[in-house]
XYZ file of C-alpha atoms in Angstrom:
600
model
C 0.002 -0.008 -0.021
C 1.694 3.137 -1.160
C 0.932 6.557 0.316
C -1.496 8.820 -1.594
C 1.225 11.062 -3.023
C 1.968 12.027 -6.599
C 3.435 9.028 -8.480
C 6.271 11.156 -9.943
C 7.392 12.565 -6.552
C 10.669 11.578 -4.915
C 8.836 10.185 -1.882
C 6.828 7.869 -4.128
C 10.002 6.722 -5.847
C 11.460 5.964 -2.450
C 9.017 3.073 -2.057
C 9.996 1.654 -5.410
C 13.402 0.788 -4.066
C 13.420 -2.901 -3.094
C 14.898 -2.547 0.355
C 12.618 0.366 1.279
C 9.602 -1.528 -0.008
C 10.505 -4.632 2.007
C 11.278 -2.656 5.181
C 8.253 -0.419 5.125
C 5.644 -1.263 7.743
C 1.980 -0.446 7.232
C -0.250 -0.122 10.286
C -3.586 1.249 11.331
C -3.689 4.002 13.949
C -7.125 4.380 15.606
C -8.486 7.859 16.163
C -7.197 9.350 19.408
C -3.993 7.188 19.495
C -0.566 8.802 19.625
C 1.872 8.167 16.799
C 4.763 9.610 18.790
C 5.199 11.944 21.726
C 7.648 14.787 22.434
C 10.897 13.293 23.668
C 10.471 9.985 21.798
C 13.419 8.918 19.627
C 13.079 9.777 15.951
C 14.093 6.414 14.566
C 11.431 6.131 11.848
C 10.009 8.238 8.971
C 6.274 8.183 8.951
C 4.104 8.868 5.904
C 0.367 9.177 6.278
C -1.533 7.057 3.801
C -5.073 7.849 4.879
C -6.846 9.735 7.670
C -5.603 12.794 9.517
C -2.956 13.410 12.111
C -2.633 16.449 14.444
C 0.539 17.942 15.832
C 0.484 19.423 19.352
C 2.978 21.113 21.604
C 2.469 20.810 25.321
C 4.380 22.827 27.918
C 4.060 22.534 31.654
C 1.483 24.847 33.144
C 0.083 25.876 29.754
C -2.775 24.729 27.519
C -1.724 22.446 24.668
C -1.013 24.321 21.457
C -2.493 22.887 18.280
C 0.171 23.189 15.620
C -1.775 21.846 12.629
C -2.818 18.797 10.705
C -0.913 16.274 8.619
C -2.797 15.097 5.490
C -2.520 11.957 3.395
C 0.759 11.812 1.460
C 2.625 14.027 3.912
C 5.525 12.915 6.107
C 5.684 13.233 9.905
C 8.791 13.402 12.050
C 11.212 14.097 9.191
C 12.971 17.052 10.819
C 13.844 15.198 13.998
C 14.825 12.090 11.979
C 17.280 13.949 9.763
C 18.670 15.941 12.692
C 19.002 12.901 14.837
C 17.219 14.446 17.800
C 14.073 13.437 19.684
C 10.679 14.621 18.557
C 9.636 18.053 19.854
C 5.871 17.654 19.632
C 3.132 15.053 19.981
C 1.465 13.654 16.848
C -1.969 12.069 17.393
C -4.520 10.530 15.034
C -7.496 12.827 14.697
C -9.473 10.058 12.937
C -8.799 6.425 12.088
C -5.622 6.566 10.035
C -3.280 4.380 8.007
C 0.449 5.035 8.410
C 3.554 3.692 6.706
C 6.787 3.617 8.751
C 10.306 3.358 7.357
C 13.328 2.717 9.636
C 15.776 5.590 9.786
C 18.729 3.601 8.429
C 16.744 2.288 5.468
C 15.542 5.813 4.719
C 19.067 7.265 4.798
C 20.411 4.464 2.577
C 17.511 5.102 0.149
C 18.484 8.810 0.044
C 21.996 7.858 -0.937
C 20.623 5.770 -3.782
C 18.308 8.534 -4.976
C 19.502 12.045 -3.935
C 16.241 13.538 -5.145
C 14.458 12.024 -2.133
C 16.540 14.044 0.322
C 16.270 17.107 -1.954
C 12.481 16.934 -1.911
C 12.422 16.356 1.859
C 14.845 19.200 2.420
C 12.645 21.497 0.411
C 9.652 20.492 2.549
C 11.595 21.114 5.788
C 12.776 24.509 4.569
C 9.186 25.485 3.764
C 8.002 24.364 7.203
C 10.852 26.251 8.885
C 10.098 29.393 6.925
C 6.424 29.162 7.818
C 7.298 28.775 11.481
C 9.745 31.656 11.431
C 7.221 33.944 9.691
C 4.451 32.742 11.964
C 2.503 31.810 8.839
C -0.224 29.167 8.547
C 1.010 25.601 8.919
C -1.293 22.686 8.257
C -4.453 24.337 9.432
C -7.667 22.353 9.668
C -9.708 22.294 6.462
C -12.437 19.756 7.112
C -15.079 20.804 9.636
C -18.205 19.095 10.977
C -21.464 20.526 12.279
C -23.799 18.337 14.360
C -26.830 19.242 16.420
C -27.332 19.107 20.148
C -30.974 18.725 20.965
C -33.332 20.237 18.439
C -31.754 23.446 17.089
C -33.706 23.262 13.790
C -32.275 22.660 10.338
C -28.485 23.249 10.315
C -27.815 22.983 6.597
C -29.105 26.536 5.760
C -26.783 28.020 8.353
C -23.831 25.940 7.158
C -24.537 26.957 3.555
C -24.500 30.624 4.644
C -21.033 29.871 6.089
C -20.039 28.172 2.842
C -20.966 31.331 0.869
C -18.898 33.563 3.139
C -15.828 31.257 2.864
C -16.292 31.366 -0.901
C -16.288 35.155 -0.794
C -12.833 34.957 0.901
C -11.467 33.339 -2.257
C -11.536 29.633 -1.431
C -13.214 26.582 -2.973
C -15.633 25.095 -0.438
C -18.463 22.571 -0.450
C -21.121 21.465 2.000
C -21.783 17.715 2.339
C -24.795 16.240 4.080
C -26.464 12.887 4.650
C -26.646 12.276 0.886
C -23.058 11.102 1.166
C -23.754 8.576 3.923
C -23.178 5.584 1.601
C -20.248 6.974 -0.314
C -17.001 4.932 -0.306
C -13.948 6.134 1.555
C -12.247 7.114 -1.680
C -15.078 9.573 -2.435
C -14.452 11.456 0.815
C -10.711 11.592 0.109
C -11.309 12.989 -3.343
C -13.773 15.695 -2.135
C -11.303 16.789 0.578
C -8.444 16.809 -1.930
C -10.403 18.890 -4.467
C -11.532 21.683 -2.122
C -9.850 24.125 0.160
C -12.570 23.521 2.791
C -15.167 20.827 3.280
C -18.117 21.355 5.623
C -19.939 18.173 6.745
C -23.320 18.737 8.303
C -25.723 16.372 10.011
C -29.295 17.069 11.068
C -31.015 15.881 14.260
C -32.679 12.911 12.513
C -29.678 11.790 10.403
C -28.812 8.872 12.714
C -25.586 7.137 11.834
C -24.408 10.010 9.590
C -23.842 12.089 12.702
C -21.227 9.559 13.819
C -19.614 9.547 10.367
C -19.258 13.354 10.511
C -17.654 13.249 13.946
C -15.076 10.720 12.725
C -14.324 12.435 9.413
C -13.336 16.016 10.396
C -10.382 18.018 11.696
C -12.534 19.996 14.045
C -16.147 19.559 15.165
C -18.771 22.157 15.989
C -21.766 21.102 18.074
C -24.732 23.382 17.466
C -27.489 24.150 19.942
C -30.153 26.832 20.637
C -28.948 29.493 23.016
C -32.465 30.370 24.201
C -32.969 26.802 25.514
C -31.308 24.695 28.165
C -29.067 21.902 26.959
C -30.871 18.509 26.805
C -30.016 16.169 29.624
C -27.725 13.478 28.458
C -28.312 14.452 24.784
C -29.824 11.046 23.973
C -29.259 11.579 20.263
C -25.697 12.710 20.857
C -22.512 11.140 19.742
C -19.089 10.268 20.990
C -16.251 12.275 19.420
C -13.486 11.014 21.766
C -10.430 11.641 19.603
C -11.373 15.242 18.952
C -12.602 15.808 22.512
C -9.378 14.392 23.908
C -7.358 16.908 21.875
C -9.725 19.829 22.689
C -10.921 20.095 19.060
C -14.659 20.282 19.741
C -16.351 23.717 19.786
C -19.846 24.925 20.491
C -22.085 27.201 18.522
C -25.131 28.620 20.162
C -27.813 29.966 17.790
C -29.335 33.121 19.282
C -32.871 34.352 18.238
C -33.276 37.705 16.541
C -33.414 40.549 19.035
C -31.291 38.844 21.709
C -29.646 41.602 23.745
C -27.373 39.307 25.736
C -26.912 35.503 25.667
C -27.988 33.715 28.841
C -27.270 30.271 30.326
C -24.190 29.515 28.249
C -22.331 28.089 31.261
C -24.811 25.150 31.410
C -24.117 24.427 27.702
C -20.369 24.377 28.263
C -20.781 22.052 31.235
C -22.943 19.721 29.128
C -20.796 19.704 26.005
C -17.270 20.236 27.331
C -16.396 22.409 24.353
C -13.080 24.169 23.965
C -14.464 27.344 22.437
C -17.910 28.935 22.297
C -19.347 31.065 19.483
C -22.677 32.863 19.573
C -24.388 33.186 16.184
C -27.334 35.503 15.801
C -29.776 34.454 13.168
C -30.643 38.081 12.349
C -27.142 39.208 11.340
C -24.551 38.111 8.844
C -21.577 39.471 10.863
C -21.484 36.481 13.182
C -21.399 34.143 10.135
C -18.568 36.209 8.644
C -16.693 35.962 11.915
C -17.032 32.180 11.918
C -15.830 32.093 8.261
C -12.737 34.023 9.333
C -12.206 31.593 12.227
C -12.377 28.551 9.945
C -10.055 30.050 7.282
C -7.421 31.456 9.715
C -8.322 35.071 9.128
C -9.965 35.853 12.443
C -8.289 38.720 14.341
C -7.305 38.483 17.991
C -6.784 41.637 20.079
C -4.520 41.565 23.130
C -4.287 44.454 25.573
C -1.595 44.810 28.224
C -1.829 46.141 31.714
C -0.331 49.517 32.680
C -2.531 51.485 35.055
C -3.759 54.806 33.635
C -1.561 54.293 30.588
C -3.974 51.529 29.495
C -6.438 54.211 28.485
C -4.452 54.140 25.283
C -6.296 50.890 24.447
C -9.518 52.858 23.987
C -7.865 54.885 21.151
C -6.354 51.737 19.671
C -9.770 50.080 19.436
C -11.250 53.190 17.768
C -8.451 53.205 15.157
C -8.913 49.488 14.413
C -12.613 50.016 13.850
C -12.049 53.023 11.614
C -9.570 50.936 9.590
C -12.202 48.234 9.128
C -10.200 45.564 11.011
C -12.568 43.131 12.762
C -12.070 42.010 16.352
C -12.987 38.350 16.682
C -11.183 37.272 19.873
C -10.164 39.557 22.696
C -8.060 39.197 25.843
C -6.116 41.291 28.268
C -4.624 41.755 31.671
C -5.254 44.273 34.465
C -6.614 47.545 33.020
C -6.288 45.949 29.580
C -8.698 43.261 30.688
C -11.298 45.831 31.676
C -11.227 47.463 28.238
C -11.066 44.078 26.448
C -14.203 43.066 28.390
C -15.981 46.131 27.128
C -15.187 45.048 23.528
C -16.529 41.533 24.253
C -19.656 43.083 25.799
C -20.381 44.843 22.485
C -19.701 48.401 23.610
C -19.291 50.805 20.678
C -16.807 53.709 20.857
C -19.264 56.080 22.501
C -20.304 53.596 25.178
C -16.683 52.584 25.860
C -15.728 56.259 26.284
C -18.667 56.946 28.615
C -18.176 53.966 30.822
C -14.385 54.274 31.244
C -14.807 57.943 32.137
C -17.464 57.140 34.686
C -15.497 54.285 36.234
C -11.997 55.708 36.311
C -11.707 59.307 35.181
C -14.464 61.319 36.793
C -13.431 60.116 40.304
C -10.435 58.119 41.334
C -11.094 54.361 41.815
C -8.235 54.188 44.381
C -9.110 56.873 46.953
C -10.744 54.597 49.523
C -7.465 54.578 51.417
C -7.169 51.896 54.066
C -4.822 51.092 56.945
C -2.347 48.944 54.981
C -2.877 45.488 56.446
C -3.471 43.849 53.045
C -3.331 46.851 50.699
C -3.305 50.637 50.494
C -7.009 50.699 49.619
C -10.098 48.824 50.620
C -10.843 47.956 47.017
C -14.570 48.537 47.584
C -14.830 51.323 44.976
C -13.254 49.135 42.330
C -15.614 46.230 43.094
C -18.636 48.540 43.006
C -17.690 49.944 39.622
C -17.089 46.533 38.159
C -20.568 45.495 39.349
C -22.103 48.706 37.973
C -20.678 48.244 34.464
C -20.545 44.466 34.063
C -23.300 43.291 36.379
C -23.685 39.539 36.662
C -22.589 38.736 33.167
C -20.769 35.406 32.708
C -17.724 35.246 30.487
C -19.483 32.593 28.358
C -22.402 34.992 27.772
C -20.177 37.577 26.083
C -20.652 38.110 22.321
C -16.921 37.532 21.646
C -14.551 34.885 22.990
C -12.763 36.566 25.861
C -10.035 35.778 28.352
C -8.178 37.604 31.058
C -5.188 36.692 33.225
C -4.445 36.933 36.913
C -1.415 35.716 38.886
C -1.887 32.821 41.273
C 0.330 33.348 44.257
C -0.609 29.959 45.671
C 0.573 27.952 42.649
C 3.164 30.376 41.344
C 1.657 30.422 37.831
C -0.593 32.667 35.876
C -4.336 31.922 36.065
C -6.414 31.963 32.880
C -9.992 33.158 33.188
C -12.247 31.865 30.338
C -15.339 31.064 32.292
C -17.213 32.229 35.374
C -18.485 35.614 36.559
C -16.869 38.348 34.492
C -16.522 40.957 37.222
C -14.938 38.407 39.532
C -12.322 37.573 36.907
C -11.640 41.252 36.226
C -11.357 41.977 39.978
C -8.604 39.324 40.184
C -6.875 40.556 37.065
C -6.523 44.127 38.425
C -5.665 43.297 42.062
C -2.295 45.063 42.142
C -0.370 43.727 45.150
C -0.163 46.320 47.873
C -2.667 48.637 46.111
C -5.815 46.461 46.052
C -6.601 43.501 48.318
C -6.054 40.164 46.583
C -8.909 38.073 45.236
C -9.424 34.447 46.185
C -10.606 31.396 44.294
C -11.162 28.610 46.815
C -7.862 28.356 48.618
C -5.962 30.154 45.903
C -4.823 33.776 46.226
C -5.050 35.745 42.955
C -3.486 39.115 42.197
C -2.887 41.313 39.178
C -2.103 39.262 36.036
C 0.654 41.737 35.162
C 2.815 40.253 37.919
C 3.409 37.073 35.893
C 2.154 37.791 32.370
C 1.532 41.426 31.422
C 1.204 40.966 27.686
C -0.515 37.603 27.013
C -0.292 37.481 23.235
C 1.184 33.965 23.465
C -1.949 32.876 25.377
C -4.073 34.204 22.478
C -1.864 32.419 19.957
C -2.459 29.089 21.632
C -6.239 29.496 21.117
C -6.525 30.897 17.606
C -4.762 30.639 14.250
C -5.467 34.053 12.750
C -3.488 37.325 13.018
C -3.011 38.959 16.439
C -2.957 42.683 17.130
C -1.166 43.443 20.379
C -1.191 46.823 22.154
C 1.520 47.113 24.841
C 1.779 50.220 27.030
C 4.391 48.963 29.433
C 7.600 49.375 27.494
C 7.938 53.142 27.557
C 10.222 54.901 30.114
C 8.242 54.869 33.330
C 8.885 55.630 36.944
C 11.642 58.107 37.840
C 13.096 59.432 41.042
C 10.657 62.379 40.931
C 7.665 59.956 41.023
C 8.748 58.377 44.294
C 9.916 61.585 46.010
C 8.261 62.380 49.318
C 5.692 65.233 48.940
C 7.206 68.562 49.897
C 4.147 69.337 51.964
C 1.667 66.751 53.197
C -0.918 69.462 53.734
C -0.594 70.747 50.143
C -0.730 67.155 48.922
C -4.174 66.731 50.580
C -5.402 70.293 49.719
C -4.715 69.882 45.965
C -6.447 66.458 45.841
C -3.282 64.638 44.729
C -3.854 62.196 47.536
C -6.759 60.689 45.549
C -4.205 59.093 43.229
C -2.626 57.405 46.229
C 0.774 58.070 47.724
C 3.951 57.739 45.663
C 4.270 54.114 46.840
C 1.311 53.304 44.604
C 3.371 54.252 41.534
C 6.190 52.124 42.812
C 3.958 49.112 43.378
C 2.141 49.485 40.063
C 5.270 49.799 38.020
C 6.926 46.901 39.851
C 3.924 44.713 39.019
C 3.906 45.644 35.304
C 7.555 45.111 34.371
C 7.772 42.204 31.945
C 10.837 40.032 31.807
C 12.773 40.003 28.560
C 11.785 36.351 27.925
C 8.091 36.936 28.444
C 8.118 40.034 26.281
C 10.014 38.261 23.521
C 7.484 35.386 23.541
C 4.545 37.766 23.440
C 6.001 39.828 20.608
C 6.816 36.692 18.652
C 3.122 35.757 18.787
C 2.017 39.209 17.609
C 1.494 40.087 13.940
C 0.770 43.823 14.508
C 2.529 45.332 17.509
C 1.305 48.695 18.713
C 3.498 50.637 21.210
C 1.754 53.912 22.148
C 3.996 56.728 23.288
C 2.846 57.073 26.899
C 6.124 57.844 28.654
C 4.808 61.241 29.663
C 1.738 59.760 31.396
C 2.156 58.849 35.065
C 0.915 55.317 35.716
C -1.613 56.478 38.377
C -2.653 59.684 36.635
C -6.330 58.734 36.167
C -7.087 62.202 34.731
C -4.753 61.691 31.764
C -7.503 59.905 29.773
C -7.623 62.089 26.632
C -3.850 62.153 26.209
C -3.563 58.366 26.578
C -6.482 57.658 24.225
C -4.922 59.936 21.595
C -1.539 58.230 21.988
C -3.151 54.805 21.400
C -5.168 56.032 18.455
C -2.155 57.593 16.659
C 0.151 54.610 17.359
C -2.422 52.200 16.031
C -3.061 54.273 12.935
C 0.679 54.381 12.245
C 1.049 50.608 12.694
C -1.853 49.885 10.369
C -0.605 52.350 7.705
C 2.560 50.281 7.339
C 0.731 47.122 6.373
C 0.692 46.168 2.713
C -2.519 44.124 3.049
C -5.552 43.941 5.333
C -5.054 42.712 8.879
C -7.226 39.666 8.211
C -4.883 38.531 5.432
C -1.639 38.635 7.399
C -1.768 34.862 7.899
C -3.884 34.018 4.913
C -3.290 30.536 3.564
C -3.023 30.086 -0.161
C -5.960 28.461 -1.933
C -5.525 25.382 -4.076
C -5.904 27.557 -7.182
C -3.239 29.954 -5.923
C -0.882 27.047 -5.145
C -1.410 25.575 -8.583
C -0.604 28.904 -10.203
C 2.510 29.328 -8.022
C 3.660 25.771 -8.930
C 3.091 26.552 -12.604
C 5.232 29.667 -12.461
C 7.888 28.176 -10.160
C 8.149 24.377 -10.056
C 9.916 24.549 -6.716
C 7.539 27.071 -5.189
C 5.734 26.659 -1.911
C 3.155 23.971 -1.320
C 0.613 23.479 1.447
C 2.391 21.792 4.336
C 1.669 20.649 7.843
C 3.385 21.175 11.172
C 4.770 17.709 11.704
C 7.457 18.416 14.309
């Protein structure tokens, strides 16, 4: 059984050599099984004959990062094999797969007999390395499934709307339903090979076809009605264990026209165990366009750093992005950046964002409820009251956009990622500057400002979405000076002028100490960012809550400048080439780039 690769390719010729043909081992790898794990010796070259493999990187204390898929005819583990080093990632079967393995010594001998084999493999490794270095798309999912939970109504019309939006982005795409239930395996392979994207859809009464869809796709979307409770046990449900085990099952909740705010999404997440949640309003096309961007790797993630009053610059950055026409599909932040990011996820427009931030932080200081410093310089009651006023009892899962914020867990010594739960509680933890605000608690854990451990979490955003990331960082400008920590010349004048409402100089010292990023963390965050915005806020004191207009203008101008330097729209910064574009590229340059996967 030869791999499904072009007959004239060097890898195909490899298996025509007698020794390679005799030494090759064919085996079946059930969905969910691991082909190899990070750290395993690279003593075999693997070529996928049928099915799909997924590559994942897992680091201690962090969520697994999905690197991409490996398709039929593509090798896996070739970089580590050639380099003679252990594998650096896990490779797992996303569906039942067939794999051919060739021992390392046989492969190297075959390369000596036919140098073109190593030349072709070297070209593939160079392409993959360039893609990784440029943070470009690598082996992204291209086959998606949509199955119902309960009785959400007919799904195919919604999936066909999604198909049309993907087509408008320049890709070939098709929707396949129960009519293909009796098609042979070769038919599915040909459809997937002939289209950039394939969307499999099952309806509530499609029976066994639902199970076929769950076993045939790279990523699965379960679809329910957001205005109803999830069915108990989902008796018509299905088991998608390989995808669930690798956190590749998402949830779409269809929201009726006129819905002001989703409700009850936490119960759906508990029932489904989905990795991501998307709300889709039937009355608007924008949510369908957003989902099309997510599937094609063109969704835009926005990450906002902490930085005290300097984080007002994020308000201007958001206004500039909207004026530029750049969508915001995912949003996350830390400390004050988390507050503003939450406003975006709530659906606040520019006017509402401006009004609410002024009310909460500018009109009166949020830090003037000075306390006897047993736990902190302030009681923190005003901050909690303002969070309740502006965010109420909204759950993170009920936000219109996928949102996260970060706090620092002093109990475990690691950053704490908030993706679910009460929004204002997560925000209160994310802005709990040590010494300034009392810490928050989560059970026995003590949580403080996320900036202490991760002040610019662009790498967290990268682990959760494949599209371009815009990052706004207000912490790198020159900050605290000796003048900022000087003792007031006159305590009476300090009180009389109202400067005390900003807190004593120690507040600046504590805030700046908490928002200094290490070189390693900053480098990792910037590496994950496609558009980096650095507002000029050096002249704004970190606790100057009245400096709103200056900070907003700095963020607005810096973002406009960054966007003006782009040669293409933000959404296309990581755009994968379509099959038609690849064919044209190959015609013009026989050794041009080809679609590849992240196999290492």
